[in-house]
Coordinates of C-alpha atoms in Angstrom, one line a residue:
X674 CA 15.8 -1.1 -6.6
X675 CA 16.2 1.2 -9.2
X676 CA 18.6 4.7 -8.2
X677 CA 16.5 7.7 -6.7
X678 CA 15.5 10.0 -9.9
X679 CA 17.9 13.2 -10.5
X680 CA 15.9 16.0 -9.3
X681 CA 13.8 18.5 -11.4
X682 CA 15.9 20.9 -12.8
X683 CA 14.7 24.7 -13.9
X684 CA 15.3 26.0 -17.4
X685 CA 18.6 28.1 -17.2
X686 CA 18.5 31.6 -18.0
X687 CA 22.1 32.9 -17.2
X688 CA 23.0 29.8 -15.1
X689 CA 21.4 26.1 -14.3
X690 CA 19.7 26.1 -10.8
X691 CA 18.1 23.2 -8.8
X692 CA 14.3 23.8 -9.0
X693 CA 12.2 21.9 -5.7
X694 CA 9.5 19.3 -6.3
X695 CA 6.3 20.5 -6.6
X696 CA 4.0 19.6 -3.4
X697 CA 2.2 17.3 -5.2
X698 CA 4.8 15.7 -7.9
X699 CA 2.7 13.6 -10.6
X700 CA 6.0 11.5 -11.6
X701 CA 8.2 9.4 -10.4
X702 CA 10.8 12.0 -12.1
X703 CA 9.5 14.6 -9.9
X704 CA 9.8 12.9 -6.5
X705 CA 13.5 12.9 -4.4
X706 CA 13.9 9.7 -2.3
X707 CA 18.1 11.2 -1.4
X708 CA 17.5 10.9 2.7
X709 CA 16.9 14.2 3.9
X710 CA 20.1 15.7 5.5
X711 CA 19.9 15.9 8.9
X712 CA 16.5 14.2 9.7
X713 CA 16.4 11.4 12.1
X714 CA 13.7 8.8 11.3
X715 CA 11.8 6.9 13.8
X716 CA 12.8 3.5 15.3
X717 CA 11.3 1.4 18.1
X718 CA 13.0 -1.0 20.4
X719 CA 10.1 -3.3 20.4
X720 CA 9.9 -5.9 18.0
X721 CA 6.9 -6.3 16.0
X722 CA 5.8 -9.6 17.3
X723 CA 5.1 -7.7 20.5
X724 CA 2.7 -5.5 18.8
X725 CA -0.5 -5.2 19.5
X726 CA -2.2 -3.5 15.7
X727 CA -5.3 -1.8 15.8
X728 CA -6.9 -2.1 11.9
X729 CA -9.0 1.2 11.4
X730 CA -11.3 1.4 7.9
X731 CA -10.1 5.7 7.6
X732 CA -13.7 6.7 5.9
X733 CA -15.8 4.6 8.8
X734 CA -13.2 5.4 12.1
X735 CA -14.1 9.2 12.7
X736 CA -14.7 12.6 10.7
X737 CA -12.6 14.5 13.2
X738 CA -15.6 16.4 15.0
X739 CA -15.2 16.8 18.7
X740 CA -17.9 13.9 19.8
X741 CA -19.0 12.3 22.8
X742 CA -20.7 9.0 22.8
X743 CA -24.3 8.9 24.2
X744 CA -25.2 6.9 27.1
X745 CA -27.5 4.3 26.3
X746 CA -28.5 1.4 28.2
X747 CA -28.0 -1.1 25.7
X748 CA -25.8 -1.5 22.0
X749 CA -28.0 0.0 19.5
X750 CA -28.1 -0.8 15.9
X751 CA -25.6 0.9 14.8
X752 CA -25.5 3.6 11.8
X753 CA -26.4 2.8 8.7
X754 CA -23.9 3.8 5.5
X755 CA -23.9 4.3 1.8
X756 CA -21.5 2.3 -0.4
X757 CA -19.6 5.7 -0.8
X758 CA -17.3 8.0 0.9
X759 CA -18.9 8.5 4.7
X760 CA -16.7 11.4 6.0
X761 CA -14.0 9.4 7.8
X762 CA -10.5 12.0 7.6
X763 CA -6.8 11.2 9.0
X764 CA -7.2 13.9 11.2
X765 CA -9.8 11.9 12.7
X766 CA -7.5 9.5 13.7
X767 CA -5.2 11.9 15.2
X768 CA -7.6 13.0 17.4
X769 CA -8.5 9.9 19.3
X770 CA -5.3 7.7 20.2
X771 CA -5.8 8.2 23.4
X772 CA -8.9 5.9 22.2
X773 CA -6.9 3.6 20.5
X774 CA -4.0 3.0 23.3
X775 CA -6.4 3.3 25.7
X776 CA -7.5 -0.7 24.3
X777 CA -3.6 -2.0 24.7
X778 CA -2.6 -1.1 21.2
X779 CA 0.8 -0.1 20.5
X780 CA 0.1 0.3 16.5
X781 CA -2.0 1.0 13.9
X782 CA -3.2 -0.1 10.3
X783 CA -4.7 2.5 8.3
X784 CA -7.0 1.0 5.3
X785 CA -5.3 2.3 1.8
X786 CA -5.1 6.1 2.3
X787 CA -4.2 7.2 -1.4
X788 CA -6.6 9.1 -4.0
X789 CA -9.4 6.7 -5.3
X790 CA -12.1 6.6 -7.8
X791 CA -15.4 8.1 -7.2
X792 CA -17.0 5.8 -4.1
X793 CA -14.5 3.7 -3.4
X794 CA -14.1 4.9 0.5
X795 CA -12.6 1.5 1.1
X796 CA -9.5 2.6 -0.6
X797 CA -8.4 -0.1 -3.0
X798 CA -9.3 1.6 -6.2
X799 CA -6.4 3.6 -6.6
X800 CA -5.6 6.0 -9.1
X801 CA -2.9 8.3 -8.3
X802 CA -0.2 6.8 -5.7
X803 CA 1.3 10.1 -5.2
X804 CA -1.2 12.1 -3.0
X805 CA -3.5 11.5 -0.1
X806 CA -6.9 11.5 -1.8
X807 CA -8.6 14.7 -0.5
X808 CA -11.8 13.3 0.4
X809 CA -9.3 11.3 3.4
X810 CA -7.5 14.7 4.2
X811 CA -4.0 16.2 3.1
X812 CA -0.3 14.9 3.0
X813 CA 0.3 16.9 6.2
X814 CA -2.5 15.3 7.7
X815 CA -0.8 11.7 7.3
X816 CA 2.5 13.5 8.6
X817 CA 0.8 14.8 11.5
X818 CA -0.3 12.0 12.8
X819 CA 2.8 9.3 12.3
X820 CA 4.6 12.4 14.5
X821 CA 1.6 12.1 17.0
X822 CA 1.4 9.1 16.9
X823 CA 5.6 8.2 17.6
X824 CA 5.8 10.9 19.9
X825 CA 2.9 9.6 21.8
X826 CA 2.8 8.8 25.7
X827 CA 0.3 7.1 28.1
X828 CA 0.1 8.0 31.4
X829 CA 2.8 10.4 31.3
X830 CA 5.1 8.0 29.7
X831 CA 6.2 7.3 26.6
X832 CA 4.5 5.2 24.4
X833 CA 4.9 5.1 21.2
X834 CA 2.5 3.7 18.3
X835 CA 4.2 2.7 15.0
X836 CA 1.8 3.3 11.6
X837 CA 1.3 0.5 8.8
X838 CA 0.2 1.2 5.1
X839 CA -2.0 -0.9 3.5
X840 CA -0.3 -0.8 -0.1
X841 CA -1.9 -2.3 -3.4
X842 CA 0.8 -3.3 -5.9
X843 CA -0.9 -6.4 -7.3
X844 CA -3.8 -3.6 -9.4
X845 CA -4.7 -0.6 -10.0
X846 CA -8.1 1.3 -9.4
X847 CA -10.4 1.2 -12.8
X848 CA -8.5 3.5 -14.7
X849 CA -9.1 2.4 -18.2
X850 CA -11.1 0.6 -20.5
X851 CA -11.0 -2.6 -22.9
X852 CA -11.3 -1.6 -26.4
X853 CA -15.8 -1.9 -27.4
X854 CA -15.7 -5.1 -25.1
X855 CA -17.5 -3.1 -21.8
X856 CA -15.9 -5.2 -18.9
X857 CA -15.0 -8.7 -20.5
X858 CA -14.1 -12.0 -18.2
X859 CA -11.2 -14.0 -18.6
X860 CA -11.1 -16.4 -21.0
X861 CA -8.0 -19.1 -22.0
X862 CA -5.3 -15.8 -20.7
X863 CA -6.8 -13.9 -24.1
X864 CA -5.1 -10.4 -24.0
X865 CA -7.8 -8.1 -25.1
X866 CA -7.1 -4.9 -26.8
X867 CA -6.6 -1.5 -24.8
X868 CA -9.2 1.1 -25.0
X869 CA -8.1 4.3 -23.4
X870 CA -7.7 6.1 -20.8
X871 CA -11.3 7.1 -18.3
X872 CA -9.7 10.2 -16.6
X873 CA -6.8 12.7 -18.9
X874 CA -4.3 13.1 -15.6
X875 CA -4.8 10.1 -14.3
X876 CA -3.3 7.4 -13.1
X877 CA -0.7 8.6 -11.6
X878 CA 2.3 8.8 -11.2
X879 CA 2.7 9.2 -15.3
X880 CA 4.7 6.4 -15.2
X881 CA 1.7 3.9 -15.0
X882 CA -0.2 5.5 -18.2
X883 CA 1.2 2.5 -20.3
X884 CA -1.0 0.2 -21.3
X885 CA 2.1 -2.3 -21.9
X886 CA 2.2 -2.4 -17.6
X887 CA -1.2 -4.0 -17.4
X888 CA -1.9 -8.1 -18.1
X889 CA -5.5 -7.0 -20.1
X890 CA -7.0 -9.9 -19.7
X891 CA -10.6 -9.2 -18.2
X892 CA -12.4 -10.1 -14.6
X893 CA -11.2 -13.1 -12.8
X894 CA -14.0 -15.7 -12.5
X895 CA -15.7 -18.2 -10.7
X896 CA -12.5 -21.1 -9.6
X897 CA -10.0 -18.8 -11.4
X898 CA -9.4 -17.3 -8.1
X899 CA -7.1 -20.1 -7.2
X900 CA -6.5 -20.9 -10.4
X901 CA -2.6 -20.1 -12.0
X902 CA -2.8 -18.4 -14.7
X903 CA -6.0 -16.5 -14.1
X904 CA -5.7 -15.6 -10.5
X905 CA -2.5 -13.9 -11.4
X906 CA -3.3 -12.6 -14.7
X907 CA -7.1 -11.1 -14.4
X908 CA -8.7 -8.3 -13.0
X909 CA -10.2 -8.0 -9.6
X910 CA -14.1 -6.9 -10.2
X911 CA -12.7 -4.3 -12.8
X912 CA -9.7 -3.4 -11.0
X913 CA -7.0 -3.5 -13.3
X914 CA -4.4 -6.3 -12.6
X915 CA -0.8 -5.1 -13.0
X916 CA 1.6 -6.8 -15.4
X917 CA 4.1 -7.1 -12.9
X918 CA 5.9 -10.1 -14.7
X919 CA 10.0 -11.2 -15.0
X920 CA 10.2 -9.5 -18.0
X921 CA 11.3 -5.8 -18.9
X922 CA 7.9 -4.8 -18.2
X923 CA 7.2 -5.8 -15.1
X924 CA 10.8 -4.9 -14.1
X925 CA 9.9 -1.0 -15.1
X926 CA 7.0 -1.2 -13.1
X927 CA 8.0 -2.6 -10.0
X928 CA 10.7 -0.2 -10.0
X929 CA 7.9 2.4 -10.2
X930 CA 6.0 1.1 -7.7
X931 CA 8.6 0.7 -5.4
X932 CA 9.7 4.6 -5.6
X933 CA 6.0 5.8 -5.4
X934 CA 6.3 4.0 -1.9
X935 CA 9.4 5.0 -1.1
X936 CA 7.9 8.5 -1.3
X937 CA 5.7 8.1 1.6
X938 CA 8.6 6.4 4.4
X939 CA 10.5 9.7 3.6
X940 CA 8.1 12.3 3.8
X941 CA 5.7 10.6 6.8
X942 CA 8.3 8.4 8.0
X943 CA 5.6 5.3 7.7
X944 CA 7.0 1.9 9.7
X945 CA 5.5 -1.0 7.9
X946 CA 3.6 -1.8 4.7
X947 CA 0.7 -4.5 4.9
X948 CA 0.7 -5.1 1.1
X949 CA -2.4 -6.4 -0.2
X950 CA -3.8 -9.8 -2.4
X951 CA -0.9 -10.9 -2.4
X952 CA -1.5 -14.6 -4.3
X953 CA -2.6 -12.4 -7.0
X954 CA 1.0 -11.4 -8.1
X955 CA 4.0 -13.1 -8.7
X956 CA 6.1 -14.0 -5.1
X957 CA 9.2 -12.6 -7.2
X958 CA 7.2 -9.3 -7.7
X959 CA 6.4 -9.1 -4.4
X960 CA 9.6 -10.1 -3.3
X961 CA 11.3 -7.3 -5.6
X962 CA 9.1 -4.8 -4.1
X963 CA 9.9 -5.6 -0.4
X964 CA 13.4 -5.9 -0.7
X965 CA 13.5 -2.3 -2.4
X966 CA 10.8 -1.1 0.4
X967 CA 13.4 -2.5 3.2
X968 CA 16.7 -1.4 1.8
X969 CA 15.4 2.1 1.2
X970 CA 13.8 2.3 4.4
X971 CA 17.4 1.0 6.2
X972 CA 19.1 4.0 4.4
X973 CA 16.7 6.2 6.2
X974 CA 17.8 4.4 9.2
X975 CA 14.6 2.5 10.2
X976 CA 16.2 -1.0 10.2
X977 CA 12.6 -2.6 11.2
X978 CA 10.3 -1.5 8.7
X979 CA 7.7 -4.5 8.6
X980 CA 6.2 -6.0 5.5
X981 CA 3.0 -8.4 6.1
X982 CA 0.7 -9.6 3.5
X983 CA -2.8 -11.1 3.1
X984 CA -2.7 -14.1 1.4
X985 CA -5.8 -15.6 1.5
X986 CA -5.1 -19.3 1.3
X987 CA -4.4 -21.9 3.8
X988 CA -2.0 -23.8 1.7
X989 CA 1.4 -23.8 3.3
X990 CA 3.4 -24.4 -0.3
X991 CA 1.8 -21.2 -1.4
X992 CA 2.5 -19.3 1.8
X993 CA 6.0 -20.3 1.3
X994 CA 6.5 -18.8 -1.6
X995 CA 6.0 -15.5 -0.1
X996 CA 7.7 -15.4 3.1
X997 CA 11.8 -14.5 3.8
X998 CA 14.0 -16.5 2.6
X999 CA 12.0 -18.8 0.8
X1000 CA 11.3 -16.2 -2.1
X1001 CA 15.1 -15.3 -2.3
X1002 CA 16.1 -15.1 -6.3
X1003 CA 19.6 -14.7 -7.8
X1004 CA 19.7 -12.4 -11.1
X1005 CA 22.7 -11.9 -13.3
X1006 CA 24.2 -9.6 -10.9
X1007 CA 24.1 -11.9 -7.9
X1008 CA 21.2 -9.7 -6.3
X1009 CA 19.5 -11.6 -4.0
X1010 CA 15.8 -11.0 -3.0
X1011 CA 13.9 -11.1 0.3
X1012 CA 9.8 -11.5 0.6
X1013 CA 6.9 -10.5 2.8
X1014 CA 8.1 -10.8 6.8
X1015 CA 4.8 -12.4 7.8
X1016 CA 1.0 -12.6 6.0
X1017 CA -2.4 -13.0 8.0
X1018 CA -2.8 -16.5 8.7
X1019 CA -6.1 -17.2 6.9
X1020 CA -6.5 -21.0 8.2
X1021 CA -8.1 -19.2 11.0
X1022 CA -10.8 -18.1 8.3
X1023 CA -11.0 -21.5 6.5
X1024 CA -11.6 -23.9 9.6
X1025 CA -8.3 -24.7 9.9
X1026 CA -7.5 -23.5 13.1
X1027 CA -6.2 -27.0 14.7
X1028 CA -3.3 -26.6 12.2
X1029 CA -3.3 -23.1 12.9
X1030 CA 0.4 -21.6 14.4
X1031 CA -0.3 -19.5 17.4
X1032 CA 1.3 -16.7 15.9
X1033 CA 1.3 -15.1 12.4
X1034 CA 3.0 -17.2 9.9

């Protein structure tokens, strides 16, 4: 991982002083990952295969209004939703743990949490991975509740609830556009031209507005979705695949993505990442980025900070390539690097289930 950015300085007048970040920092330049002096991060006893993880969708969980469920005498229908942003806020969440370890669950996975494009309340349309998007609530809203939720207790005792990330470092939200070609599939890994940019200040952080950081080479189609080159190279339904190669592009942005992440374990003290399609990046990307999520987070003294990924295969030699060890690479400098700790085990999904661990891979 690359060294923390020097901090922002202030234009002298009769001396050079240190000038803060600003609340919301829109570069990677602009963000300090030094540990805070002082501070004491979180860290549980429990190991994480004890964990019982409660997956919340943040827009669909609850728009933190005092509610009461009505009695009924059977389950109804349910509500019915538009594909857009329902009203779903983090503060919602804060509100009703005692909901959520009240079912046995000792942690929980909030779905992507950072500012999207217009109607994506799932999350995964990302275009600026340095603020909360608004729509979700406010950076202090995220704090809040990792504090709620560590400090928590059940029945008088402690009982403490670790929070997980879901991270997207394999694409970006729909931030550009292809040059007069509208939304073009893949075809023979053809690198199409760059068009420009849809929004002036975004993405962000800066960093990413370089075309050079994305592979350009149109929507993933039909078999191409387990298909090497194209599941790795194209876009996913207009989100816009990362070039996160070995090369000195890929190695900038990595780099960048790892910071922008590093962000949110120091300011919210987050405990685990679940890092999302993974199969559709490189294993040594994703093993860069872990290894760089894990040492930093060891620094700050949380020396389990968990890193699971869906990787939606059932193919063992694939899932291989991701996990631990097994991803370990050796650079020039004898730096050695360590993958995902565990993905979802999708042969449940695919009817494998007699060849199925018990546990998590």
């Amino acid at each position: 991982m690359a060294p923390p950015p020097k901090p922002v300085r202030g234009r002298p007048r009769t001396t050079t002083r240190a000038v803060a970040a600003p609340s919301m920092p829109t570069s990677i330049a602009q963000i300090d990952l030094r540990p805070p002096p002082g501070r004491t991060y979180f860290q549980s006893e429990r190991e994480w295969r004890e964990e019982f993880i409660y997956f919340l969708m943040v827009d669909r969980f609850h728009d933190d209004q005092a509610r009461t469920c009505p009695p009924r005498a059977r389950r109804s229908s349910g509500v019915a939703t538009p594909d857009d942003f329902y009203g779903g806020k983090i503060r919602g969440v804060t509100r009703n743990l005692d909901y959520i370890a009240g079912l046995g669950c000792t942690a929980i996975w909030l779905s992507p949490v950072f500012e999207n494009n217009a109607g994506a309340y799932h999350g995964y349309n990302i275009n600026n991975y340095l603020s909360v998007d608004p729509r979700f609530g406010t950076k202090q809203d995220l704090i809040d509740l990792v504090a709620a939720a560590h400090a928590y207790k059940k029945n008088g005792q402690p009982h403490p609830l670790r929070i997980i990330l879901d991270v997207v470092i394999n694409h970006s939200g729909d931030n550009w556009t292809y040059a007069g070609l509208g939304a073009p599939d893949y075809a023979n890994d053809l690198q199409f031209p760059f068009g420009g940019w849809r929004r002036s200040d975004r993405p962000l952080p800066t960093e990413l507005r370089n075309p050079n950081y994305y592979h350009r080479r149109g929507n993933i189609t039909g078999s191409g979705w387990d298909s090497y080159p194209e599941n790795q190279h194209g876009d996913l339904v207009g989100l816009k695949d990362f070039s996160n190669d070995d090369d000195q592009a890929g190695s900038e942005l990595i780099n960048t993505l790892i910071q922008a992440h590093c962000y949110w374990i120091r300011e919210a003290d987050i405990d685990g990442f679940r890092v999302d399609a993974v199969k559709h990046m490189g294993e040594l990307a994703c093993s860069r980025f872990c290894s760089g999520v894990r040492e930093y987070a060891y620094s700050l003294g949380k020396r389990g900070f968990f890193l699971f990924g869906e990787l939606a295969t059932p193919n063992d030699e694939i899932i291989d390539r991701y996990i631990g060890p097994n991803t370990s690479r050796q650079d020039g400098n004898n730096t050695v690097f360590f993958g995902l700790d565990s993905v979802l085990d999708f042969r449940l999904a695919e009817g494998n289930a007699a060849n199925a661990p018990c546990e998590m891979s």
